[in-house]
Structure formats: structure tokens, C-alpha cells
PDB file of C-alpha atoms in Angstrom:
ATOM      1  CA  UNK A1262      80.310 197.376 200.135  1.00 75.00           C
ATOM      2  CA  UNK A1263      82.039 198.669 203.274  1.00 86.00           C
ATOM      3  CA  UNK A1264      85.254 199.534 204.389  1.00 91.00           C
ATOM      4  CA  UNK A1265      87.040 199.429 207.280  1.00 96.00           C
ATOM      5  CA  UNK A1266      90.243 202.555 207.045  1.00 97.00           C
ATOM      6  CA  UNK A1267      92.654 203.870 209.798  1.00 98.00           C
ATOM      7  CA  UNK A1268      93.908 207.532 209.388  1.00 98.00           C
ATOM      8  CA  UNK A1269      97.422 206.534 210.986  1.00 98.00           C
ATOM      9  CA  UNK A1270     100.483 208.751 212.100  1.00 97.00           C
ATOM     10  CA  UNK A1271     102.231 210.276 214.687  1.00 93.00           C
ATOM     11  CA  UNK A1272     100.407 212.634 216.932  1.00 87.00           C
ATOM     12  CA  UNK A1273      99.936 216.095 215.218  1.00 88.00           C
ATOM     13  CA  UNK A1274      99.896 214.662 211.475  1.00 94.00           C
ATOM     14  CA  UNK A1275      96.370 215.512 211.323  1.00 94.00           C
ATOM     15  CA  UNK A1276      94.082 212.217 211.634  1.00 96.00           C
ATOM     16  CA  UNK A1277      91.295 214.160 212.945  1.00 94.00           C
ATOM     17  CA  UNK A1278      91.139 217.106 211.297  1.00 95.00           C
ATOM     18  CA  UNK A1279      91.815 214.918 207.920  1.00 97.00           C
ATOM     19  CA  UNK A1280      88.926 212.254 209.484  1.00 98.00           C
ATOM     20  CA  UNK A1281      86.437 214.671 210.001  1.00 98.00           C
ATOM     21  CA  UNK A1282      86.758 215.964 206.393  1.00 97.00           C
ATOM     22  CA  UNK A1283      87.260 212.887 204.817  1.00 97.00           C
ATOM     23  CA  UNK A1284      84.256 211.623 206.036  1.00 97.00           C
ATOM     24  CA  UNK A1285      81.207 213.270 204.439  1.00 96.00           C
ATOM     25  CA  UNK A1286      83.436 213.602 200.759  1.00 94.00           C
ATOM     26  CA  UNK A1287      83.144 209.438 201.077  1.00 94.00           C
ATOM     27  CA  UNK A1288      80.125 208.218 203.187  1.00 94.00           C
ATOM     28  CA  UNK A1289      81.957 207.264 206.201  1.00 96.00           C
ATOM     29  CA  UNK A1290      81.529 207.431 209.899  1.00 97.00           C
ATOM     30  CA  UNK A1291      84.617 209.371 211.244  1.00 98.00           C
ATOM     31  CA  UNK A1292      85.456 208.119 215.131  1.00 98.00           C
ATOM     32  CA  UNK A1293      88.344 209.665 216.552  1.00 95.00           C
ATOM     33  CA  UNK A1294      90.492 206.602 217.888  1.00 94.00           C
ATOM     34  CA  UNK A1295      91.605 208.824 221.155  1.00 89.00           C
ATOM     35  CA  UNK A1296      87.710 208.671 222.663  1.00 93.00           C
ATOM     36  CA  UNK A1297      88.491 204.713 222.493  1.00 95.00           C
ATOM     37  CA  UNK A1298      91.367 204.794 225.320  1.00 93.00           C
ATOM     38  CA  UNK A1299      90.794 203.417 228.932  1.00 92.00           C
ATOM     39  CA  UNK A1300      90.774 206.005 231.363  1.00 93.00           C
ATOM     40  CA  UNK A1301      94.153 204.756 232.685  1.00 93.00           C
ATOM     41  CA  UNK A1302      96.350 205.503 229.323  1.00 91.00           C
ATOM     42  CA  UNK A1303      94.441 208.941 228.865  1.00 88.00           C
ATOM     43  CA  UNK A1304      95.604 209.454 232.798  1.00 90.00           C
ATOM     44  CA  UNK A1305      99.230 208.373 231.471  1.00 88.00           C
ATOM     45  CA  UNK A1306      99.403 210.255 228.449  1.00 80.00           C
ATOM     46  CA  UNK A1307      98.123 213.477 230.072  1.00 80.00           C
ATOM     47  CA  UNK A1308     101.496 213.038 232.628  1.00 83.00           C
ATOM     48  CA  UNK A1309     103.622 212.819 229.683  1.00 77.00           C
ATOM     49  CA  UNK A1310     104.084 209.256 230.239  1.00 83.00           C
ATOM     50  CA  UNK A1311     104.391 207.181 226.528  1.00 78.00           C
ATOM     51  CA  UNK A1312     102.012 204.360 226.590  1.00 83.00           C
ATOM     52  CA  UNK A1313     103.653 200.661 225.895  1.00 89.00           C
ATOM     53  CA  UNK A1314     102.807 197.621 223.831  1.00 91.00           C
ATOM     54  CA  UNK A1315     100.775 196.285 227.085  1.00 94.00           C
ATOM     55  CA  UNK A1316      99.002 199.036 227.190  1.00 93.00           C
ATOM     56  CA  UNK A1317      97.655 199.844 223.800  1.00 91.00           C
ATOM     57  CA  UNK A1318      96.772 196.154 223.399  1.00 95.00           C
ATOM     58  CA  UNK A1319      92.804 196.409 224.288  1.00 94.00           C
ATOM     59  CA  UNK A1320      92.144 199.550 222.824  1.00 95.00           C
ATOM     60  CA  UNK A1321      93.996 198.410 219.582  1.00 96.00           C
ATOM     61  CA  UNK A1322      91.558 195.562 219.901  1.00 96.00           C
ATOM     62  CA  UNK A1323      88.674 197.768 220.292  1.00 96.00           C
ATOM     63  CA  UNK A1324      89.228 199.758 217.137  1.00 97.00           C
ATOM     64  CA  UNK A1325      89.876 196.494 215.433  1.00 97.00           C
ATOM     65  CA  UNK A1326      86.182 195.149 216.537  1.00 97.00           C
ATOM     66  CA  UNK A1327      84.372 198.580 216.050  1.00 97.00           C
ATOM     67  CA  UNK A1328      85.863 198.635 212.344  1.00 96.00           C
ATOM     68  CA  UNK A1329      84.789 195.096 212.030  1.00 96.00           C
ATOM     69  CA  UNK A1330      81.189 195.797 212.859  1.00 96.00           C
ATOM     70  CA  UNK A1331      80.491 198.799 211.113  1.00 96.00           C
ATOM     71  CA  UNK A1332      82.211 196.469 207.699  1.00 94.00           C
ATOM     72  CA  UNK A1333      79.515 193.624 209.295  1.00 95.00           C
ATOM     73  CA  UNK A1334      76.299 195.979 209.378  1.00 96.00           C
ATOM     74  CA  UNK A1335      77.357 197.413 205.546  1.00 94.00           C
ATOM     75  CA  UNK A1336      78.614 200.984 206.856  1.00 95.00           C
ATOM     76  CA  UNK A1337      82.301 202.323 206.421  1.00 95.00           C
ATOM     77  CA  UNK A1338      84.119 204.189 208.740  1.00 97.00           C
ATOM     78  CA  UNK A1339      87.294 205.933 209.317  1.00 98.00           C
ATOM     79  CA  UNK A1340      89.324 205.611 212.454  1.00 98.00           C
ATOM     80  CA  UNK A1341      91.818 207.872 213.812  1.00 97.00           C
ATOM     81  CA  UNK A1342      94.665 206.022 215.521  1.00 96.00           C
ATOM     82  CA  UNK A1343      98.604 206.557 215.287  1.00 93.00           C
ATOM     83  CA  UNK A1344      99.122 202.290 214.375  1.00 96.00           C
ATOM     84  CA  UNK A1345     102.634 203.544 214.686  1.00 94.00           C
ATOM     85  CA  UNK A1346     104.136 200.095 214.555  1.00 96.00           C
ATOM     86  CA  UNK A1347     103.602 197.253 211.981  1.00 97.00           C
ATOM     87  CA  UNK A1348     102.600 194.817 214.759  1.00 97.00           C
ATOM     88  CA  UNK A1349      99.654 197.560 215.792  1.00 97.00           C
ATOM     89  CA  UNK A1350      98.321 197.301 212.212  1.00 97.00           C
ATOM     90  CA  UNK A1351      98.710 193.388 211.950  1.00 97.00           C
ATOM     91  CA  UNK A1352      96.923 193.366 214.891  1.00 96.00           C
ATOM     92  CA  UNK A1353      94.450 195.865 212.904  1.00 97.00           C
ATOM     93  CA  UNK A1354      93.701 193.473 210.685  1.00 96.00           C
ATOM     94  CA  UNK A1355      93.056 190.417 211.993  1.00 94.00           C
ATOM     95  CA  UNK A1356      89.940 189.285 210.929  1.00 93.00           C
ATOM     96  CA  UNK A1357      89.035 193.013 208.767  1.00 93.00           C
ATOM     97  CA  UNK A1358      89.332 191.862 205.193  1.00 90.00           C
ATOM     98  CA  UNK A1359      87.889 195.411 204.024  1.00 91.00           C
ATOM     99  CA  UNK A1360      90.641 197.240 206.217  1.00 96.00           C
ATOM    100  CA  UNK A1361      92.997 200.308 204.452  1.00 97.00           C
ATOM    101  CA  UNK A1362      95.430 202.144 206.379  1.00 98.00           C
ATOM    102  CA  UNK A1363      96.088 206.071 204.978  1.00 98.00           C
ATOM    103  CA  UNK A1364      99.684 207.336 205.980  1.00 98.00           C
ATOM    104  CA  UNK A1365      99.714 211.110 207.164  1.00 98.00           C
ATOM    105  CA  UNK A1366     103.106 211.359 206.652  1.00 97.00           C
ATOM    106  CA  UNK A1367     105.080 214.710 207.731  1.00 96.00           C
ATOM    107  CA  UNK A1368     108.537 215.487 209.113  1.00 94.00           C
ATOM    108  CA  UNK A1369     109.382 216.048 213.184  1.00 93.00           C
ATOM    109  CA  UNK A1370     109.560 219.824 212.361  1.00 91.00           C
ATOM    110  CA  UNK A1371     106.664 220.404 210.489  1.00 91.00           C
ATOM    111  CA  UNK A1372     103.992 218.356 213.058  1.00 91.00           C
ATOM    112  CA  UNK A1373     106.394 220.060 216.301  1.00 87.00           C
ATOM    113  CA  UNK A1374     105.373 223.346 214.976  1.00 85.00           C
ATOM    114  CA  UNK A1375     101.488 221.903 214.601  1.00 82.00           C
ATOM    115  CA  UNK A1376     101.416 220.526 218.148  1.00 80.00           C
ATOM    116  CA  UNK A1377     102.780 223.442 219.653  1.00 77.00           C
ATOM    117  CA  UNK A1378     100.090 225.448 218.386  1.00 75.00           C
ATOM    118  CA  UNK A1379      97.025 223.516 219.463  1.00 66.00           C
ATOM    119  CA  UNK A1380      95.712 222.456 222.645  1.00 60.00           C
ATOM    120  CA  UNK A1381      94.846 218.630 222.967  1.00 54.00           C
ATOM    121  CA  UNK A1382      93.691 217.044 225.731  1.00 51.00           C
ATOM    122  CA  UNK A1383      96.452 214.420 226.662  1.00 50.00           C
ATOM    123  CA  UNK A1384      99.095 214.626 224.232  1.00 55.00           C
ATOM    124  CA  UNK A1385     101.493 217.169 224.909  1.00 57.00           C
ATOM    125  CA  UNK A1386     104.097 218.086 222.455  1.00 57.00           C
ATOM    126  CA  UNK A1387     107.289 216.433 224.753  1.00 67.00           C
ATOM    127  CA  UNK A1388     105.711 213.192 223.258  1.00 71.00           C
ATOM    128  CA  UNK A1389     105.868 214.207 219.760  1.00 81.00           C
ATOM    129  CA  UNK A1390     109.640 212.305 219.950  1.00 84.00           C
ATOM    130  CA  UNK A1391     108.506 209.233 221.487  1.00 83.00           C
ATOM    131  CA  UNK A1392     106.342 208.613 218.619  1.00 86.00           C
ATOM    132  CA  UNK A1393     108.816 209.153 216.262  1.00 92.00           C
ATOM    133  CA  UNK A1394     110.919 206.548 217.614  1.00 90.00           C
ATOM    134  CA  UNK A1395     108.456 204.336 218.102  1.00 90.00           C
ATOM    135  CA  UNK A1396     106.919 204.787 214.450  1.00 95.00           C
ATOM    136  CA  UNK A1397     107.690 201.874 211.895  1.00 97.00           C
ATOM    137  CA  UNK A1398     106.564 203.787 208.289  1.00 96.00           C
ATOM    138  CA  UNK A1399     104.629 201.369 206.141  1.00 97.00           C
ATOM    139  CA  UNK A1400     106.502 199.525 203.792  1.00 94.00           C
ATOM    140  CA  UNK A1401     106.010 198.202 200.627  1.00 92.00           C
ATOM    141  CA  UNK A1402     104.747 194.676 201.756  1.00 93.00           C
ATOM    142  CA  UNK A1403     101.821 196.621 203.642  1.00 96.00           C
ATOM    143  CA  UNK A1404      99.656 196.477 200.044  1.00 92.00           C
ATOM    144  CA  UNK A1405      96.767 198.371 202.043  1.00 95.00           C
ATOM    145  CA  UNK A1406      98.495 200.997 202.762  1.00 96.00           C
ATOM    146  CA  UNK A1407      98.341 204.864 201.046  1.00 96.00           C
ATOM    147  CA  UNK A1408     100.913 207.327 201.825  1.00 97.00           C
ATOM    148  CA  UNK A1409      99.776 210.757 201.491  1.00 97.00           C
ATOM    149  CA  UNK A1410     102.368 214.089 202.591  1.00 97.00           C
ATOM    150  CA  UNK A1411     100.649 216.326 205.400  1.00 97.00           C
ATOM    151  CA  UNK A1412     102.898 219.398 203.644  1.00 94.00           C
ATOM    152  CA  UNK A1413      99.617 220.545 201.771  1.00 95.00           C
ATOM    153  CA  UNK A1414      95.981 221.880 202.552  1.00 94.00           C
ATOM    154  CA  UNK A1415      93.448 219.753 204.458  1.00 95.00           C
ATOM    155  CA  UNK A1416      91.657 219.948 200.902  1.00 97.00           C
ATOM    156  CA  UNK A1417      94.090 218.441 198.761  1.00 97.00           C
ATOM    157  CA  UNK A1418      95.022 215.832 201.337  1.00 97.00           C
ATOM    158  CA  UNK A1419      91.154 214.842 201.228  1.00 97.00           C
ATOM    159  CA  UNK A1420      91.259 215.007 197.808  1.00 96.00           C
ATOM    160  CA  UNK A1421      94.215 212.819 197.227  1.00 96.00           C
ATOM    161  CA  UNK A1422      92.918 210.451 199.702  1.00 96.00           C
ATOM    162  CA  UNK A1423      89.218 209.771 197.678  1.00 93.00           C
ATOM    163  CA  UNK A1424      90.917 209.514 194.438  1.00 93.00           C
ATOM    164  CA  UNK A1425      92.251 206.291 196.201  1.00 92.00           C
ATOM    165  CA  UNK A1426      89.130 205.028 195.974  1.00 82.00           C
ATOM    166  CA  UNK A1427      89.213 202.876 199.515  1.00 83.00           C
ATOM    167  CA  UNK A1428      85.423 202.292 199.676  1.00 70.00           C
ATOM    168  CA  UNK A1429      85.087 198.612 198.615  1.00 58.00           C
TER     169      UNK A1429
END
């Protein structure tokens, strides 16, 4: 079987870095959920500009059908995207029986400090509050969800995450 999982938090928590370990430890294609935006939200992102609803409406579509087709051809994959709000991951999972969402949870100081250290190509760190206020946390009617604290080695998040056992 297949499965269908989002590597989900605010920007700096990790997703790809987590993604593109997780990946070979569990089969899985890792696609990083950023290469899926429209040219206009990377344009609007890159001026510091937080994206709305309206916006992230096709490409939260788009993840939803690429995860549904790798599920359909038998392959799993992992997508990075924030699915900050509980509407983004209902929308998620319409139609993607197979789908598991994996928390990287972390506090505002601990992912500031991350972001201010990296380069990335259209997220700068005066976002890093906007998607804090915007985040809704998973709670504990989202049954497919995982929690797992970013305050520990890429390892032992990886770890912690295939002990989970998401592959279906």
C-alpha cells in the first residue's frame, strides 16, 4: 500500500530538511510543496507579502491531486507544505483516504533563530509571525495527525516519525 503524508508547520520548522531524510528511511518520494506555487505567490512571498486563503487555494489543490496520484499508481510520498490552518488540511484530504499529516512543532524563538540563519528563496524571516497567527495546531479530532517537537536532531525526529508507521 501507499500513502499519501504532509510534513506541515510554520516556515523554518524543518519540512524539508525532515522530508528529504525521511524519505529514503521509508520508501517515499519527498517533493518540496514550495516548487508547487504559481509564480505569482512566489513573486508575493519574496516582497514579504503573506499569501491569503484565495491564493493558496490551487496550489493546495495541486498537492492534494499529486498526493492522490502517487497513492493511485501504488507509490508514497511526502509533501512539504505549512497546511497551517484546519480548512488547508480538510481541503488536503478530500478524496486522499491514505493521507497523514506529521506536525513539526517548535516555538516562535526556536524556528526565528533557524530562519535567520538560512537563506531561502521567498520566505524571509518578517513572515515567520504571520504564520504563527495564521497557524491552527492540530487537534485531537484530526486522528491523522502526528505531532513530533523540532527541539531535537534531524535523526531522532526521523526516527520518531517511522516508528509511526504511516506507510499503509
Amino acid at each position: 500500500m501507499a500513502s499519501f503524508i504532509i510534513l506541515m508547520g510554520v516556515s523554518g520548522s524543518g519540512k524539508t530538511v525532515v522530508g528529504k531524510a525521511l524519505a529514503p528511511r521509508i520508501n517515499a518520494e519527498f517533493i518540496d510543496g514550495d516548487n508547487l506555487h504559481s509564480q505569482r505567490n512566489v513573486d508575493k512571498m519574496a516582497a514579504g507579502i503573506p499569501l491569503t486563503d484565495a491564493d493558496r487555494l490551487d496550489w493546495l489543490q495541486l498537492i492534494a491531486k499529486v498526493g492522490r496520484e502517487h497513492v493511485a499508481h501504488g507509490t508514497s510520498c511526502i509533501i512539504a507544505c505549512s497546511a497551517l490552518k484546519k480548512s488547508y488540511r480538510d481541503l488536503l484530504r478530500i478524496d486522499n483516504a491514505s493521507i497523514h499529516f506529521v506536525y513539526l512543532k517548535g516555538n516562535f524563538d526556536l524556528i526565528h533563530d533557524r530562519i535567520v540563519k538560512r537563506s531561502h528563496q521567498y520566505m524571509p524571516s518578517s513572515l515567520l509571525k504571520s504564520q504563527f497567527e495564521t497557524l491552527e495546531e492540530p487537534q485531537a479530532d484530526e486522528r491523522d495527525v502526528i505531532t513530533v517537537s523540532i527541539d531535537q536532531g534531524i535523526p531522532e525526529i526521523v526516527e520518531e516519525i517511522a516508528k509511526a508507521d504511516l506507510i499503509s
